[in-house]
Structure formats: structure tokens, C-alpha cells
PDB file of C-alpha atoms and ligand atoms in Angstrom:
ATOM      1  CA  MET C 146      93.116 124.449  88.012  1.00 38.00           C
ATOM      2  CA  SER C 147      91.924 124.175  84.753  1.00 40.00           C
ATOM      3  CA  ALA C 148      87.865 124.643  84.224  1.00 42.00           C
ATOM      4  CA  GLU C 149      87.113 121.727  81.831  1.00 43.00           C
ATOM      5  CA  PRO C 150      86.501 118.449  83.685  1.00 42.00           C
ATOM      6  CA  VAL C 151      89.463 117.125  81.742  1.00 48.00           C
ATOM      7  CA  ALA C 152      90.926 112.946  80.460  1.00 47.00           C
ATOM      8  CA  THR C 153      92.984 111.082  78.494  1.00 50.00           C
ATOM      9  CA  ALA C 154      92.617 108.341  76.428  1.00 46.00           C
ATOM     10  CA  PRO C 155      95.817 106.780  77.199  1.00 53.00           C
ATOM     11  CA  GLU C 156      96.968 107.277  73.011  1.00 62.00           C
ATOM     12  CA  LYS C 157     100.299 106.623  74.539  1.00 79.00           C
ATOM     13  CA  GLY C 158     100.822 104.083  77.053  1.00 91.00           C
ATOM     14  CA  PRO C 159     102.199 104.643  81.234  1.00 97.00           C
ATOM     15  CA  ARG C 160     104.740 107.342  81.592  1.00 97.00           C
ATOM     16  CA  HIS C 161     105.392 106.707  85.899  1.00 98.00           C
ATOM     17  CA  VAL C 162     103.983 103.064  86.793  1.00 98.00           C
ATOM     18  CA  ALA C 163     103.704 101.873  90.419  1.00 98.00           C
ATOM     19  CA  LEU C 164     104.446  98.451  91.569  1.00 98.00           C
ATOM     20  CA  ILE C 165     103.367  96.985  94.668  1.00 98.00           C
ATOM     21  CA  MET C 166     105.508  93.334  94.672  1.00 97.00           C
ATOM     22  CA  ASP C 167     103.394  91.150  96.190  1.00 97.00           C
ATOM     23  CA  GLY C 168     103.489  87.393  96.460  1.00 97.00           C
ATOM     24  CA  ASN C 169     106.796  86.403  97.443  1.00 97.00           C
ATOM     25  CA  GLY C 170     105.936  83.910 100.050  1.00 96.00           C
ATOM     26  CA  ARG C 171     103.725  82.159  98.961  1.00 98.00           C
ATOM     27  CA  TRP C 172     105.677  82.117  95.510  1.00 98.00           C
ATOM     28  CA  ALA C 173     108.032  80.048  98.401  1.00 98.00           C
ATOM     29  CA  GLN C 174     106.089  77.696  99.957  1.00 97.00           C
ATOM     30  CA  ARG C 175     104.197  77.174  96.698  1.00 98.00           C
ATOM     31  CA  ARG C 176     108.151  75.518  95.466  1.00 98.00           C
ATOM     32  CA  GLY C 177     108.610  74.622  99.323  1.00 98.00           C
ATOM     33  CA  LEU C 178     111.280  77.437 100.196  1.00 98.00           C
ATOM     34  CA  PRO C 179     111.944  79.229 103.095  1.00 96.00           C
ATOM     35  CA  ARG C 180     109.749  83.312 102.445  1.00 95.00           C
ATOM     36  CA  ALA C 181     113.734  84.715 102.169  1.00 94.00           C
ATOM     37  CA  VAL C 182     113.592  82.573  98.740  1.00 97.00           C
ATOM     38  CA  GLY C 183     110.552  84.352  96.956  1.00 97.00           C
ATOM     39  CA  HIS C 184     112.114  87.554  98.384  1.00 95.00           C
ATOM     40  CA  ARG C 185     115.465  86.945  96.499  1.00 97.00           C
ATOM     41  CA  GLU C 186     113.649  85.970  93.348  1.00 97.00           C
ATOM     42  CA  GLY C 187     112.438  88.383  93.770  1.00 97.00           C
ATOM     43  CA  VAL C 188     114.755  91.213  93.195  1.00 96.00           C
ATOM     44  CA  GLN C 189     115.814  88.990  90.107  1.00 97.00           C
ATOM     45  CA  ALA C 190     112.050  90.293  89.072  1.00 98.00           C
ATOM     46  CA  LEU C 191     112.070  93.495  90.259  1.00 97.00           C
ATOM     47  CA  ARG C 192     115.886  93.557  88.178  1.00 97.00           C
ATOM     48  CA  ARG C 193     114.291  92.272  85.001  1.00 98.00           C
ATOM     49  CA  THR C 194     111.420  94.927  85.462  1.00 98.00           C
ATOM     50  CA  ILE C 195     113.431  98.126  85.621  1.00 97.00           C
ATOM     51  CA  LYS C 196     114.935  96.987  82.200  1.00 97.00           C
ATOM     52  CA  ALA C 197     112.137  96.247  80.475  1.00 98.00           C
ATOM     53  CA  ALA C 198     110.126  99.527  81.682  1.00 98.00           C
ATOM     54  CA  PRO C 199     112.436 102.038  78.708  1.00 97.00           C
ATOM     55  CA  GLU C 200     111.760  99.502  76.144  1.00 96.00           C
ATOM     56  CA  LEU C 201     107.851  99.964  77.069  1.00 97.00           C
ATOM     57  CA  GLY C 202     108.191 103.926  76.784  1.00 96.00           C
ATOM     58  CA  VAL C 203     107.756 103.570  80.817  1.00 98.00           C
ATOM     59  CA  GLU C 204     109.898 107.027  82.746  1.00 97.00           C
ATOM     60  CA  CYS C 205     109.244 106.800  85.640  1.00 98.00           C
ATOM     61  CA  LEU C 206     108.293 103.135  88.384  1.00 98.00           C
ATOM     62  CA  THR C 207     107.705 103.723  91.890  1.00 98.00           C
ATOM     63  CA  VAL C 208     107.728 100.655  93.535  1.00 97.00           C
ATOM     64  CA  PHE C 209     107.076  99.118  97.264  1.00 95.00           C
ATOM     65  CA  GLY C 210     109.722  97.476  98.894  1.00 91.00           C
ATOM     66  CA  PHE C 211     109.201  97.887 102.938  1.00 92.00           C
ATOM     67  CA  SER C 212     106.428  99.649 104.474  1.00 92.00           C
ATOM     68  CA  THR C 213     105.977 101.136 107.635  1.00 92.00           C
ATOM     69  CA  GLU C 214     103.927  98.291 108.178  1.00 92.00           C
ATOM     70  CA  ASN C 215     106.893  95.339 107.653  1.00 93.00           C
ATOM     71  CA  TRP C 216     108.346  95.515 110.314  1.00 95.00           C
ATOM     72  CA  SER C 217     106.031  93.840 111.689  1.00 96.00           C
ATOM     73  CA  ARG C 218     107.010  90.731 110.255  1.00 95.00           C
ATOM     74  CA  PRO C 219     108.982  88.450 112.270  1.00 95.00           C
ATOM     75  CA  ALA C 220     112.917  89.804 112.834  1.00 95.00           C
ATOM     76  CA  ASP C 221     114.235  87.347 110.136  1.00 94.00           C
ATOM     77  CA  GLU C 222     112.316  88.103 107.826  1.00 94.00           C
ATOM     78  CA  VAL C 223     113.065  92.179 108.072  1.00 95.00           C
ATOM     79  CA  SER C 224     117.097  90.868 108.097  1.00 93.00           C
ATOM     80  CA  ASP C 225     116.353  89.086 105.075  1.00 92.00           C
ATOM     81  CA  LEU C 226     114.977  92.278 103.490  1.00 93.00           C
ATOM     82  CA  MET C 227     117.136  95.294 105.056  1.00 93.00           C
ATOM     83  CA  GLY C 228     120.045  92.390 102.980  1.00 93.00           C
ATOM     84  CA  LEU C 229     118.970  92.401 100.123  1.00 93.00           C
ATOM     85  CA  VAL C 230     118.452  96.314 100.030  1.00 91.00           C
ATOM     86  CA  ARG C 231     122.149  96.146 101.106  1.00 91.00           C
ATOM     87  CA  ALA C 232     122.485  93.644  97.965  1.00 91.00           C
ATOM     88  CA  PHE C 233     121.211  95.394  95.418  1.00 91.00           C
ATOM     89  CA  VAL C 234     122.659  99.354  96.205  1.00 90.00           C
ATOM     90  CA  GLY C 235     125.736  97.486  96.380  1.00 90.00           C
ATOM     91  CA  SER C 236     125.305  95.230  93.291  1.00 92.00           C
ATOM     92  CA  ASP C 237     123.141  96.319  90.530  1.00 95.00           C
ATOM     93  CA  LEU C 238     124.246 101.278  91.219  1.00 96.00           C
ATOM     94  CA  ASN C 239     126.611 101.166  89.437  1.00 96.00           C
ATOM     95  CA  ARG C 240     125.469  99.526  86.474  1.00 96.00           C
ATOM     96  CA  LEU C 241     121.907 101.524  87.375  1.00 97.00           C
ATOM     97  CA  ASP C 242     123.737 104.482  87.662  1.00 98.00           C
ATOM     98  CA  ALA C 243     125.660 104.013  84.039  1.00 97.00           C
ATOM     99  CA  ALA C 244     121.815 103.877  82.235  1.00 97.00           C
ATOM    100  CA  GLY C 245     121.458 106.861  83.224  1.00 97.00           C
ATOM    101  CA  VAL C 246     118.800 106.164  86.318  1.00 98.00           C
ATOM    102  CA  ARG C 247     117.657 108.876  88.548  1.00 98.00           C
ATOM    103  CA  VAL C 248     117.250 106.712  92.459  1.00 97.00           C
ATOM    104  CA  LYS C 249     114.733 108.503  94.562  1.00 97.00           C
ATOM    105  CA  VAL C 250     113.558 106.525  97.910  1.00 96.00           C
ATOM    106  CA  LEU C 251     110.126 107.111  99.237  1.00 97.00           C
ATOM    107  CA  GLY C 252     109.807 107.047 103.532  1.00 96.00           C
ATOM    108  CA  ARG C 253     111.021 107.736 106.229  1.00 95.00           C
ATOM    109  CA  ARG C 254     114.739 108.464 106.994  1.00 92.00           C
ATOM    110  CA  LYS C 255     113.807 108.156 110.650  1.00 91.00           C
ATOM    111  CA  GLY C 256     114.098 104.229 112.287  1.00 90.00           C
ATOM    112  CA  LEU C 257     116.486 103.567 109.433  1.00 92.00           C
ATOM    113  CA  PRO C 258     119.340 100.589 110.305  1.00 92.00           C
ATOM    114  CA  SER C 259     122.060 103.340 110.367  1.00 93.00           C
ATOM    115  CA  ASP C 260     123.826 100.888 107.429  1.00 92.00           C
ATOM    116  CA  ILE C 261     121.009 101.490 105.587  1.00 93.00           C
ATOM    117  CA  ALA C 262     120.592 104.693 105.773  1.00 94.00           C
ATOM    118  CA  ALA C 263     123.885 106.080 104.495  1.00 94.00           C
ATOM    119  CA  ILE C 264     122.780 103.317 102.155  1.00 94.00           C
ATOM    120  CA  VAL C 265     120.130 105.516 100.320  1.00 94.00           C
ATOM    121  CA  GLU C 266     121.884 108.436 100.776  1.00 96.00           C
ATOM    122  CA  ARG C 267     124.635 107.722  98.200  1.00 95.00           C
ATOM    123  CA  ALA C 268     122.808 106.051  96.112  1.00 96.00           C
ATOM    124  CA  GLU C 269     120.058 109.024  95.850  1.00 97.00           C
ATOM    125  CA  ALA C 270     123.742 111.127  95.040  1.00 97.00           C
ATOM    126  CA  GLN C 271     124.959 109.434  93.211  1.00 97.00           C
ATOM    127  CA  THR C 272     123.010 109.683  90.209  1.00 98.00           C
ATOM    128  CA  ALA C 273     121.540 113.114  91.459  1.00 98.00           C
ATOM    129  CA  GLY C 274     122.229 114.251  87.548  1.00 98.00           C
ATOM    130  CA  ASN C 275     120.901 111.717  85.818  1.00 98.00           C
ATOM    131  CA  ASP C 276     117.495 112.066  84.174  1.00 97.00           C
ATOM    132  CA  LYS C 277     117.467 109.449  81.538  1.00 97.00           C
ATOM    133  CA  PHE C 278     114.609 107.003  83.866  1.00 98.00           C
ATOM    134  CA  LEU C 279     114.121 107.938  87.555  1.00 98.00           C
ATOM    135  CA  LEU C 280     113.359 104.816  89.721  1.00 98.00           C
ATOM    136  CA  GLN C 281     111.287 105.019  93.147  1.00 98.00           C
ATOM    137  CA  VAL C 282     112.232 102.804  96.065  1.00 96.00           C
ATOM    138  CA  ALA C 283     109.503 103.110  98.987  1.00 95.00           C
ATOM    139  CA  PHE C 284     111.096 101.779 101.968  1.00 93.00           C
ATOM    140  CA  ASN C 285     110.208 102.196 105.700  1.00 94.00           C
ATOM    141  CA  TYR C 286     108.059 103.978 103.432  1.00 96.00           C
ATOM    142  CA  GLY C 287     103.126 104.976 104.409  1.00 97.00           C
ATOM    143  CA  GLY C 288     101.034 107.045 102.689  1.00 97.00           C
ATOM    144  CA  ARG C 289      99.300 107.623 105.690  1.00 97.00           C
ATOM    145  CA  ALA C 290     102.526 108.534 106.860  1.00 96.00           C
ATOM    146  CA  ASP C 291     103.383 110.809 104.049  1.00 97.00           C
ATOM    147  CA  LEU C 292     100.901 112.460 104.033  1.00 98.00           C
ATOM    148  CA  VAL C 293     101.184 113.104 108.347  1.00 97.00           C
ATOM    149  CA  ASP C 294     104.887 114.565 107.461  1.00 97.00           C
ATOM    150  CA  ALA C 295     103.648 116.495 104.636  1.00 97.00           C
ATOM    151  CA  ALA C 296     101.571 118.183 105.890  1.00 97.00           C
ATOM    152  CA  GLN C 297     103.972 118.609 108.736  1.00 96.00           C
ATOM    153  CA  ARG C 298     106.161 119.932 106.648  1.00 95.00           C
ATOM    154  CA  LEU C 299     103.917 122.443 106.183  1.00 94.00           C
ATOM    155  CA  VAL C 300     102.440 123.858 109.696  1.00 96.00           C
ATOM    156  CA  ASP C 301     106.904 123.796 110.272  1.00 96.00           C
ATOM    157  CA  ARG C 302     107.401 126.295 107.415  1.00 94.00           C
ATOM    158  CA  ALA C 303     103.669 128.463 108.772  1.00 95.00           C
ATOM    159  CA  ARG C 304     105.969 128.844 112.348  1.00 97.00           C
ATOM    160  CA  ALA C 305     108.659 129.306 110.459  1.00 97.00           C
ATOM    161  CA  GLY C 306     106.255 132.954 109.807  1.00 96.00           C
ATOM    162  CA  GLU C 307     105.738 132.040 106.410  1.00 94.00           C
ATOM    163  CA  ASP C 308     102.260 133.261 104.529  1.00 92.00           C
ATOM    164  CA  VAL C 309     101.298 128.876 103.868  1.00 92.00           C
ATOM    165  CA  VAL C 310      98.029 128.604 102.665  1.00 91.00           C
ATOM    166  CA  VAL C 311      97.130 124.200 102.968  1.00 92.00           C
ATOM    167  CA  ASP C 312      95.849 123.676  98.759  1.00 95.00           C
ATOM    168  CA  GLU C 313      96.641 120.985  96.968  1.00 95.00           C
ATOM    169  CA  GLU C 314      99.708 122.421  96.022  1.00 93.00           C
ATOM    170  CA  MET C 315     101.057 123.029  98.145  1.00 93.00           C
ATOM    171  CA  LEU C 316     101.024 119.655 100.297  1.00 95.00           C
ATOM    172  CA  GLY C 317     101.829 118.275  97.498  1.00 95.00           C
ATOM    173  CA  THR C 318     105.404 119.924  97.002  1.00 94.00           C
ATOM    174  CA  GLY C 319     105.725 118.230 101.414  1.00 95.00           C
ATOM    175  CA  LEU C 320     104.932 114.269  99.520  1.00 97.00           C
ATOM    176  CA  SER C 321     108.628 111.751  99.267  1.00 96.00           C
ATOM    177  CA  THR C 322     107.171 111.644  95.006  1.00 97.00           C
ATOM    178  CA  ALA C 323     107.305 116.083  94.809  1.00 96.00           C
ATOM    179  CA  GLY C 324     108.405 116.093  91.707  1.00 94.00           C
ATOM    180  CA  SER C 325     107.658 112.652  89.914  1.00 96.00           C
ATOM    181  CA  PRO C 326     105.162 112.624  86.491  1.00 96.00           C
ATOM    182  CA  PRO C 327     101.293 112.107  88.294  1.00 96.00           C
ATOM    183  CA  VAL C 328     100.799 108.375  88.946  1.00 97.00           C
ATOM    184  CA  ASP C 329      98.857 106.724  85.433  1.00 97.00           C
ATOM    185  CA  LEU C 330      99.088 102.753  86.675  1.00 98.00           C
ATOM    186  CA  ILE C 331      99.069 100.924  89.458  1.00 98.00           C
ATOM    187  CA  VAL C 332      99.491  97.343  90.378  1.00 98.00           C
ATOM    188  CA  ARG C 333      99.652  95.042  92.357  1.00 98.00           C
ATOM    189  CA  THR C 334     100.843  91.481  92.133  1.00 98.00           C
ATOM    190  CA  SER C 335      99.207  87.580  93.742  1.00 98.00           C
ATOM    191  CA  GLY C 336      95.592  88.440  93.154  1.00 98.00           C
ATOM    192  CA  GLU C 337      95.781  91.024  95.865  1.00 97.00           C
ATOM    193  CA  GLN C 338      93.091  93.716  95.093  1.00 97.00           C
ATOM    194  CA  ARG C 339      94.299  96.612  97.733  1.00 96.00           C
ATOM    195  CA  LEU C 340      96.184  99.869  98.432  1.00 97.00           C
ATOM    196  CA  SER C 341      97.555  98.579 101.242  1.00 96.00           C
ATOM    197  CA  ASN C 342      98.853 102.421 102.378  1.00 97.00           C
ATOM    198  CA  PHE C 343     100.945 102.761  99.263  1.00 97.00           C
ATOM    199  CA  LEU C 344     100.645 105.810  97.772  1.00 98.00           C
ATOM    200  CA  LEU C 345      97.195 107.158  99.152  1.00 98.00           C
ATOM    201  CA  TRP C 346      97.548 110.964  97.507  1.00 98.00           C
ATOM    202  CA  GLU C 347      98.872 109.795  93.636  1.00 97.00           C
ATOM    203  CA  ALA C 348      97.033 107.031  93.585  1.00 97.00           C
ATOM    204  CA  ALA C 349      93.242 109.745  93.536  1.00 95.00           C
ATOM    205  CA  TYR C 350      93.168 109.701  89.150  1.00 94.00           C
ATOM    206  CA  ALA C 351      95.493 106.811  88.993  1.00 97.00           C
ATOM    207  CA  GLU C 352      94.124 104.037  86.837  1.00 97.00           C
ATOM    208  CA  MET C 353      94.493  99.880  88.591  1.00 98.00           C
ATOM    209  CA  VAL C 354      95.414  96.950  87.028  1.00 98.00           C
ATOM    210  CA  PHE C 355      95.776  93.645  89.389  1.00 98.00           C
ATOM    211  CA  GLN C 356      97.435  90.637  88.073  1.00 98.00           C
ATOM    212  CA  GLU C 357      97.466  87.721  89.427  1.00 98.00           C
ATOM    213  CA  ILE C 358     100.497  86.223  88.562  1.00 98.00           C
ATOM    214  CA  LEU C 359     103.193  86.087  91.736  1.00 98.00           C
ATOM    215  CA  TRP C 360     105.943  89.160  91.531  1.00 98.00           C
ATOM    216  CA  PRO C 361     109.309  86.940  91.712  1.00 98.00           C
ATOM    217  CA  ASP C 362     107.594  85.454  88.024  1.00 98.00           C
ATOM    218  CA  TYR C 363     106.722  89.436  86.572  1.00 98.00           C
ATOM    219  CA  GLY C 364     108.585  91.084  83.789  1.00 98.00           C
ATOM    220  CA  ALA C 365     108.270  92.104  80.861  1.00 98.00           C
ATOM    221  CA  GLU C 366     105.580  90.015  78.982  1.00 98.00           C
ATOM    222  CA  ALA C 367     103.831  90.856  82.324  1.00 98.00           C
ATOM    223  CA  LEU C 368     104.611  95.220  82.823  1.00 98.00           C
ATOM    224  CA  ALA C 369     103.471  94.567  79.098  1.00 98.00           C
ATOM    225  CA  GLU C 370     100.529  93.067  79.539  1.00 98.00           C
ATOM    226  CA  ALA C 371      99.616  95.166  82.387  1.00 98.00           C
ATOM    227  CA  ILE C 372     100.365  98.095  80.075  1.00 97.00           C
ATOM    228  CA  ALA C 373      97.946  96.913  77.921  1.00 96.00           C
ATOM    229  CA  GLN C 374      95.031  96.816  79.887  1.00 96.00           C
ATOM    230  CA  PHE C 375      96.234 100.770  80.743  1.00 96.00           C
ATOM    231  CA  GLY C 376      95.584 101.325  77.491  1.00 94.00           C
ATOM    232  CA  GLN C 377      92.038  99.081  77.470  1.00 92.00           C
ATOM    233  CA  ARG C 378      90.967 102.281  79.975  1.00 90.00           C
ATOM    234  CA  GLU C 379      88.676 105.624  79.357  1.00 80.00           C
ATOM    235  CA  ARG C 380      90.575 107.825  81.640  1.00 78.00           C
ATOM    236  CA  ARG C 381      88.435 110.955  83.160  1.00 76.00           C
ATOM    237  CA  TYR C 382      89.691 112.156  85.771  1.00 79.00           C
ATOM    238  CA  GLY C 383      86.060 112.564  87.024  1.00 78.00           C
ATOM    239  CA  GLY C 384      84.584 114.706  84.004  1.00 78.00           C
ATOM    240  CA  ARG C 385      81.615 112.963  82.168  1.00 71.00           C
ATOM    241  CA  GLU C 386      83.093 112.022  78.717  1.00 65.00           C
ATOM    242  CA  ALA C 387      86.403 111.857  77.107  1.00 60.00           C
ATOM    243  CA  VAL C 388      88.172 114.311  76.155  1.00 42.00           C
ATOM    244  CA  THR C 389      92.048 114.665  74.892  1.00 43.00           C
ATOM    245  CA  ALA C 390      94.396 116.491  77.248  1.00 39.00           C
ATOM    246  CA  PRO C 391      97.462 116.984  76.430  1.00 38.00           C
ATOM    247  CA  TYR C 392      99.520 113.285  77.758  1.00 40.00           C
ATOM    248  CA  GLY C 393      99.808 113.137  81.508  1.00 42.00           C
ATOM    249  CA  GLU C 394      98.764 117.047  81.868  1.00 46.00           C
ATOM    250  CA  ALA C 395      98.110 117.338  85.585  1.00 46.00           C
ATOM    251  CA  VAL C 396      94.255 117.640  85.828  1.00 47.00           C
ATOM    252  CA  SER C 397      92.497 118.783  88.995  1.00 41.00           C
TER     253      SER C 397
HETATM  254  C1  FPP M1230     105.267  90.704  99.272  1.00 53.18           C
HETATM  255  O1  FPP M1230     105.663  89.753  98.869  1.00 53.18           O
HETATM  256  C2  FPP M1230     107.055  91.461  99.261  1.00 53.18           C
HETATM  257  C3  FPP M1230     107.241  92.904  99.618  1.00 53.18           C
HETATM  258  C4  FPP M1230     106.865  92.570 100.659  1.00 53.18           C
HETATM  259  C5  FPP M1230     108.872  92.977  99.484  1.00 53.18           C
HETATM  260  C6  FPP M1230     109.269  93.025  99.049  1.00 53.18           C
HETATM  261  C7  FPP M1230     110.858  93.086  97.837  1.00 53.18           C
HETATM  262  C8  FPP M1230     112.036  93.320  97.299  1.00 53.18           C
HETATM  263  C9  FPP M1230     111.059  92.293  95.626  1.00 53.18           C
HETATM  264  C10 FPP M1230     112.720  92.773  97.265  1.00 53.18           C
HETATM  265  C11 FPP M1230     113.399  94.014  97.952  1.00 53.18           C
HETATM  266  C12 FPP M1230     113.205  95.115  97.657  1.00 53.18           C
HETATM  267  C13 FPP M1230     114.295  95.838  97.227  1.00 53.18           C
HETATM  268  C14 FPP M1230     113.670  97.431  96.958  1.00 53.18           C
HETATM  269  C15 FPP M1230     115.784  96.189  97.020  1.00 53.18           C
HETATM  270  P1  FPP M1230     104.814  89.013 100.820  1.00 53.18           P
HETATM  271  O2  FPP M1230     106.262  88.060 101.400  1.00 53.18           O
HETATM  272  O3  FPP M1230     104.259  89.533 101.155  1.00 53.18           O
HETATM  273  O4  FPP M1230     104.694  87.462  99.949  1.00 53.18           O
HETATM  274  P2  FPP M1230     103.551  87.111 100.686  1.00 53.18           P
HETATM  275  O5  FPP M1230     102.071  88.054 100.662  1.00 53.18           O
HETATM  276  O6  FPP M1230     102.376  86.206  99.087  1.00 53.18           O
HETATM  277  O7  FPP M1230     102.819  85.738 101.982  1.00 53.18           O
END
């Protein structure tokens, strides 16, 4: 734990950007199109954003693909979203792999349709050795559920006889984001200003940027704009003065 309150003036851009890709439905509705078309265009926006991120100095992107709460949407919409994941992995996995992208899927595997669970395993296994860029897709993910699972892992380890000390570091190792760089910036599109159970723990010191743009219209320009807003923030991590720390260093 560092003794000094630490802050970083974000001289560099964010290493880790997390995206709440909101507004697919409204994008479609405004055009008189089915919501499914909005989600399909949302995948195109995701492709553009994944391409732009490393060009803007980002090392890791985490995107909210499907939340534990999204199961309550009508069955045909849930099925559309599952279909898009199948199609996305089918069409993009080899290209992402060739570009050195490591794909990790955050969230509970239990409850996923078995073919999706297999696709997730394949995407992770195929790209496990890549280190040029990290793409984390939150799927069947909820921040509270992830914290519950992390706590359960500690309980299991203690029951197995391990001497477990419950502290932030130990709990953090059980989260599905363990090992990824600290989240610097969380972006939500479509004008909504909520976390909606995304990355609750990881959001502790993240900057947040809310953009009016609907997700299907997103791409390099909008991401650059979010990063420019991040660059104007003063990060204090609970301290009073902005002092400089090595970029990305974990602080408490
Ligand atoms: C929010 O729009 C978006 C989602 C619930 C899903 C996001 C999914 C994708 C962009 C495509 C599939 C994902 C992957 C990982 C391939 P909304 O439907 O809540 O929009 P609304 O608020 O305007 O109704």
C-alpha cells in the first residue's frame, strides 16, 4: 500500500477503457427498424472500435456484451444477441488472433447455452498466447455476481485448508478481471449515466465519460473524443493534490 496519496495527471491516454455499448435499440427505433438491426450495427461499431483502440494507445478494451439482467429481455432479442456472438466469433476470431489480440470472456459460464460456452472456451484458448492487445468481453456478466463469485472462491480456498486473509488484493485475484490493467476510463454511450452493474469493483478510481452518441454510430472519432476528455481530468485517487505517479500504478 502506498503511504502517499497518489494521483496521476493523465499525460498519457488510458491503458484500459471499458465500454457500456448503449443505444442499439433506440438507434433502430429512430429508423423504424427492428431492434435486431440495431444490435447488428452495434457489432460493426464494436469492430471499428477494436481497430481504433490500439491506434489511440489503448492496451485493453472491456466491453459489456450481455449482462446477467439481459436475460429478462424478450426471448427473441436474447436469441438475436446470442446469434451475434456466434457470428462475431465465427467471422472475427481468426482475424483478431492474427492481429495478436487476446480474447477473454468475463462473467458466469454457468447458464450460457452450451454452444456459446464452447465458443467462449475456443476464443480464449486460441488467443491465450497473444499479448499485443487484450479484449475482454463481459458476457452473462454482472458486477455484483462477479464479487459474489470472488468471495465464494476465497471461502472455497479457506475450506480447503488454505490460510486466507480477506483483503482487497486477495479478493481482487478472484474477480474475472484479475490480471488485466486497472480500468482507467469507463465510457457509456446514448446519454445514460449509470454503471448498470458493470465493473463495480474496478470502477473505484476510473474516470467516467458519458457520450450522447448511440452505440451503432460509435467508432474511432468518438473513442478519440472520450480519450481527449480523459486527458483533461485530474486523477487524485482520494488524495488532495495532484501528484505524479508512474502511469497505471496500482494505488489504494
Ligand atoms: C444496449 O443497447 C446494448 C446491448 C444490450 C448489447 C450490446 C451488444 C452488442 C453491441 C452486440 C453483440 C456483442 C458482442 C460481444 C458480439 P440497448 O438494446 O439497451 O439499446 P436501447 O437502450 O436504446 O434500447
